[in-house]
Short mmCIF file of C-alpha atoms in Angstrom, two decimals:
data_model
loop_
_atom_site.label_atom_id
_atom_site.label_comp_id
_atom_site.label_asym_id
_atom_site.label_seq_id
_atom_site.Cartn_x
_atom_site.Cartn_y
_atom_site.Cartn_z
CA UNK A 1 51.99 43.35 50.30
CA UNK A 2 49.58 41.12 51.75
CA UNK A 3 49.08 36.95 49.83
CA UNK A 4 47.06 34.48 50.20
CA UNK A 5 48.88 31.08 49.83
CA UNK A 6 45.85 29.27 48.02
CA UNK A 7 44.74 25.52 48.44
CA UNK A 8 41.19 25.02 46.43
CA UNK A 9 40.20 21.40 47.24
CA UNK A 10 37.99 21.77 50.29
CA UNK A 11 38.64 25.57 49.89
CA UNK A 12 37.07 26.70 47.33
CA UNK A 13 34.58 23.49 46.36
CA UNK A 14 33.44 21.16 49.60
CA UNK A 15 31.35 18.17 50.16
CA UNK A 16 28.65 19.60 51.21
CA UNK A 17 28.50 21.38 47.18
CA UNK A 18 29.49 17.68 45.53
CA UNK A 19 26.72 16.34 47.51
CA UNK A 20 24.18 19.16 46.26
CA UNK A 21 25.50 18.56 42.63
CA UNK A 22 25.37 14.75 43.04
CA UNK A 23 22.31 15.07 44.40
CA UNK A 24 20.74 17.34 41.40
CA UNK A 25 22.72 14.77 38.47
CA UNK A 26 23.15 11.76 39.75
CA UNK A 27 26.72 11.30 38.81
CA UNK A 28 30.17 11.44 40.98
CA UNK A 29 32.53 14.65 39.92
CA UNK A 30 36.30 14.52 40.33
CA UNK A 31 39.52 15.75 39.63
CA UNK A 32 38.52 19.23 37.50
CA UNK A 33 35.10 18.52 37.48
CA UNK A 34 34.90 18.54 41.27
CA UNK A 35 32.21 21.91 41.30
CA UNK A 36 33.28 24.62 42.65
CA UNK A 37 31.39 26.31 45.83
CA UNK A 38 29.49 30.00 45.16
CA UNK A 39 29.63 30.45 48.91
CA UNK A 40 33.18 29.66 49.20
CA UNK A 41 34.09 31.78 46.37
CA UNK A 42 32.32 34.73 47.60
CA UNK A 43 34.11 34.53 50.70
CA UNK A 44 37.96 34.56 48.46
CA UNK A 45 36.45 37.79 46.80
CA UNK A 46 35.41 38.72 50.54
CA UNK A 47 38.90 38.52 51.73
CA UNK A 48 40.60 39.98 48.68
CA UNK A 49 38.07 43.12 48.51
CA UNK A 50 39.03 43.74 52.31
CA UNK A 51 42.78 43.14 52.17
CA UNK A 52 43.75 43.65 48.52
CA UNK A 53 45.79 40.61 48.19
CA UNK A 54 46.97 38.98 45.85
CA UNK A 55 46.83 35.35 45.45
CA UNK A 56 49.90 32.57 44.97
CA UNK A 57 48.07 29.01 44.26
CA UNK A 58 49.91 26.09 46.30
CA UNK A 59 47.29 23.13 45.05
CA UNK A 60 47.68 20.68 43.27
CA UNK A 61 45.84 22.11 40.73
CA UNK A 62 48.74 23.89 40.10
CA UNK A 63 50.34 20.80 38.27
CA UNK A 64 48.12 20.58 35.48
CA UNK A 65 47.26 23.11 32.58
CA UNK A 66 43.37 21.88 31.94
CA UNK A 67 43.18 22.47 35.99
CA UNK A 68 44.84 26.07 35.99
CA UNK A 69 42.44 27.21 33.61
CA UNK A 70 39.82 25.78 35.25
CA UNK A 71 41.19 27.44 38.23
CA UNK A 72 41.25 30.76 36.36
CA UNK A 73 38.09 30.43 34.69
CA UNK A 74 36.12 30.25 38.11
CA UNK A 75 38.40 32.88 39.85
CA UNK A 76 37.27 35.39 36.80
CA UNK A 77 33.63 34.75 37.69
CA UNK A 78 34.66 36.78 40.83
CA UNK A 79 36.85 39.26 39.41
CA UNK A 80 39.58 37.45 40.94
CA UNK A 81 41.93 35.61 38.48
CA UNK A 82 43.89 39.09 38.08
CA UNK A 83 44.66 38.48 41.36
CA UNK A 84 47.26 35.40 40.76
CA UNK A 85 50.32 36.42 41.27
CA UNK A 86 52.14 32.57 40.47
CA UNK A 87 52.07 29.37 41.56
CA UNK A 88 54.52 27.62 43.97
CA UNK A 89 57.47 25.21 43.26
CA UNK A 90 56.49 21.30 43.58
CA UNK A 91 58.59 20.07 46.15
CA UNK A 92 56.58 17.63 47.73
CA UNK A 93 56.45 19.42 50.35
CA UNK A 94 53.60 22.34 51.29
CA UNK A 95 55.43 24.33 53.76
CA UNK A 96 58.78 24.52 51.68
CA UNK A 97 57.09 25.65 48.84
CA UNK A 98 55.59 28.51 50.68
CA UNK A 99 58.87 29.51 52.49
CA UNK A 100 60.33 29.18 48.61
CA UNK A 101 57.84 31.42 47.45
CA UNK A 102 58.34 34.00 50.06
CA UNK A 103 61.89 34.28 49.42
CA UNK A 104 60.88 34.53 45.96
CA UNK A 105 58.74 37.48 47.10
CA UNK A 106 61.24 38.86 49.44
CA UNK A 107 60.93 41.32 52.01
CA UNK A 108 57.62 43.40 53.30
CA UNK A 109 55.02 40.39 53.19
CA UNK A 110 52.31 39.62 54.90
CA UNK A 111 50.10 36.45 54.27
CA UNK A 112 47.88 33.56 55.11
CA UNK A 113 47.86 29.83 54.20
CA UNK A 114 44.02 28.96 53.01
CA UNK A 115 44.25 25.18 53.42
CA UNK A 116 42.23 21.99 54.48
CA UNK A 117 46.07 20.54 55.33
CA UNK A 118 46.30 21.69 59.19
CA UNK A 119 50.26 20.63 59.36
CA UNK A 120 51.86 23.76 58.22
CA UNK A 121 54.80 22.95 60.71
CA UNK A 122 56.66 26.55 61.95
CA UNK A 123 54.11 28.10 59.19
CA UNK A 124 50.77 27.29 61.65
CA UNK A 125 50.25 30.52 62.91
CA UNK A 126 49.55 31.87 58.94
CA UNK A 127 46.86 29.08 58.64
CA UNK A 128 43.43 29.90 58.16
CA UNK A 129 42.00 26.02 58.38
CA UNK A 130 38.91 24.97 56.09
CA UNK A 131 36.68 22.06 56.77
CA UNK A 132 36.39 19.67 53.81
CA UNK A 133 32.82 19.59 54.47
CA UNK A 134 32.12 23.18 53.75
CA UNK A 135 35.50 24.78 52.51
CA UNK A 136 36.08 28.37 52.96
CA UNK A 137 33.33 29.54 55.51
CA UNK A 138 31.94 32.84 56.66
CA UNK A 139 33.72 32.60 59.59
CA UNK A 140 37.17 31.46 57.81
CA UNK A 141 37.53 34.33 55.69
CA UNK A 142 36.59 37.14 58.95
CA UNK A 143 39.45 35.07 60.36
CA UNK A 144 41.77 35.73 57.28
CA UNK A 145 40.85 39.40 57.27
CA UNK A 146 42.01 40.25 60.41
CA UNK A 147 45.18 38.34 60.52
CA UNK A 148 46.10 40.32 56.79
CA UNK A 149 45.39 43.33 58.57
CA UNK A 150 46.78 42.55 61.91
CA UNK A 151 43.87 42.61 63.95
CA UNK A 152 44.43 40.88 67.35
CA UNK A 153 42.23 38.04 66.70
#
C-alpha cells in the first residue's frame, strides 16, 4: 500500500498563489481562506494517478472541522478526497504522529512525507520537501513518484 503523509500549507496553496489572489482582491487570506494552488493540486492528483495512494492528512488542518471540509471540498475538485484514508494523532509532534499512524497501518507500507517542515528526524529519507513559495512543484511530485515506486532516484 503506498501513502502520502499530507501537509497542505505551502503544499497544496503557496505564496506565490496568495500573492496572485492578493494581487487580483486586494485583501490578505488566512487560516481557511488561504487559496488553494491549481498547479499544486494537479501535481497531488499527478502523484496519486501514478502511484495509487492513498492519502493520511498530518496538517494542522486536521484540527478543525470548517478546515477538513475545506480540505475535502478542494481535494474533490481533483477526484481526490476518496483518497483520505484518516488523519493523524495530535501529539505535538510531526514525526510521532506519522510513526503512530504507521503502526496504525501496520505492515506492507510504503510512503512519503509531503511537507514544507524539512525536520522529519529518522523519517528524512520519506520527505518530499516543498518550498513555501510555490508548494508542491513539478519537480516535487516526479520526486514522490519514484520514491512510491522505488525508483533509484
Amino acid at each position: 500500500m503506498n501513502v502520502i503523509f499530507l501537509d497542505v500549507d505551502y503544499v497544496l496553496n503557496s505564496i506565490r498563489k496568495l500573492k496572485e489572489v492578493y494581487e487580483m482582491t486586494g485583501k490578505p487570506h488566512s487560516g481557511k481562506d488561504f487559496p488553494f494552488d491549481e498547479t499544486c493540486m494537479k501535481n497531488l492528483k499527478y502523484i496519486v494517478e501514478q502511484t495509487n495512494a492513498s492519502i493520511v492528512v498530518t496538517s494542522n488542518w486536521r484540527k478543525y472541522e470548517d478546515h477538513k471540509e475545506r480540505l475535502l471540498e478542494e481535494l474533490e475538485k481533483y477526484n481526490l478526497s476518496s483518497k483520505v484514508i484518516g488523519y493523524t494523532p495530535d501529539f505535538g509532534n510531526r514525526v510521532l504522529e506519522i510513526k503512530e499512524y504507521l503502526e496504525i497501518l501496520g505492515e506492507n507500507i510504503n510512503f512519503i512525507i509531503l511537507d514544507d517542515y524539512a525536520y522529519m528526524e529518522d523519517l528524512v529519507d520519506y520527505l518530499v520537501s516543498t518550498n513555501a513559495y510555490t508548494g508542491l512543484t513539478e519537480e516535487d511530485a516526479q520526486i514522490a513518484v519514484k520514491k512510491l515506486n522505488k525508483i533509484k532516484i
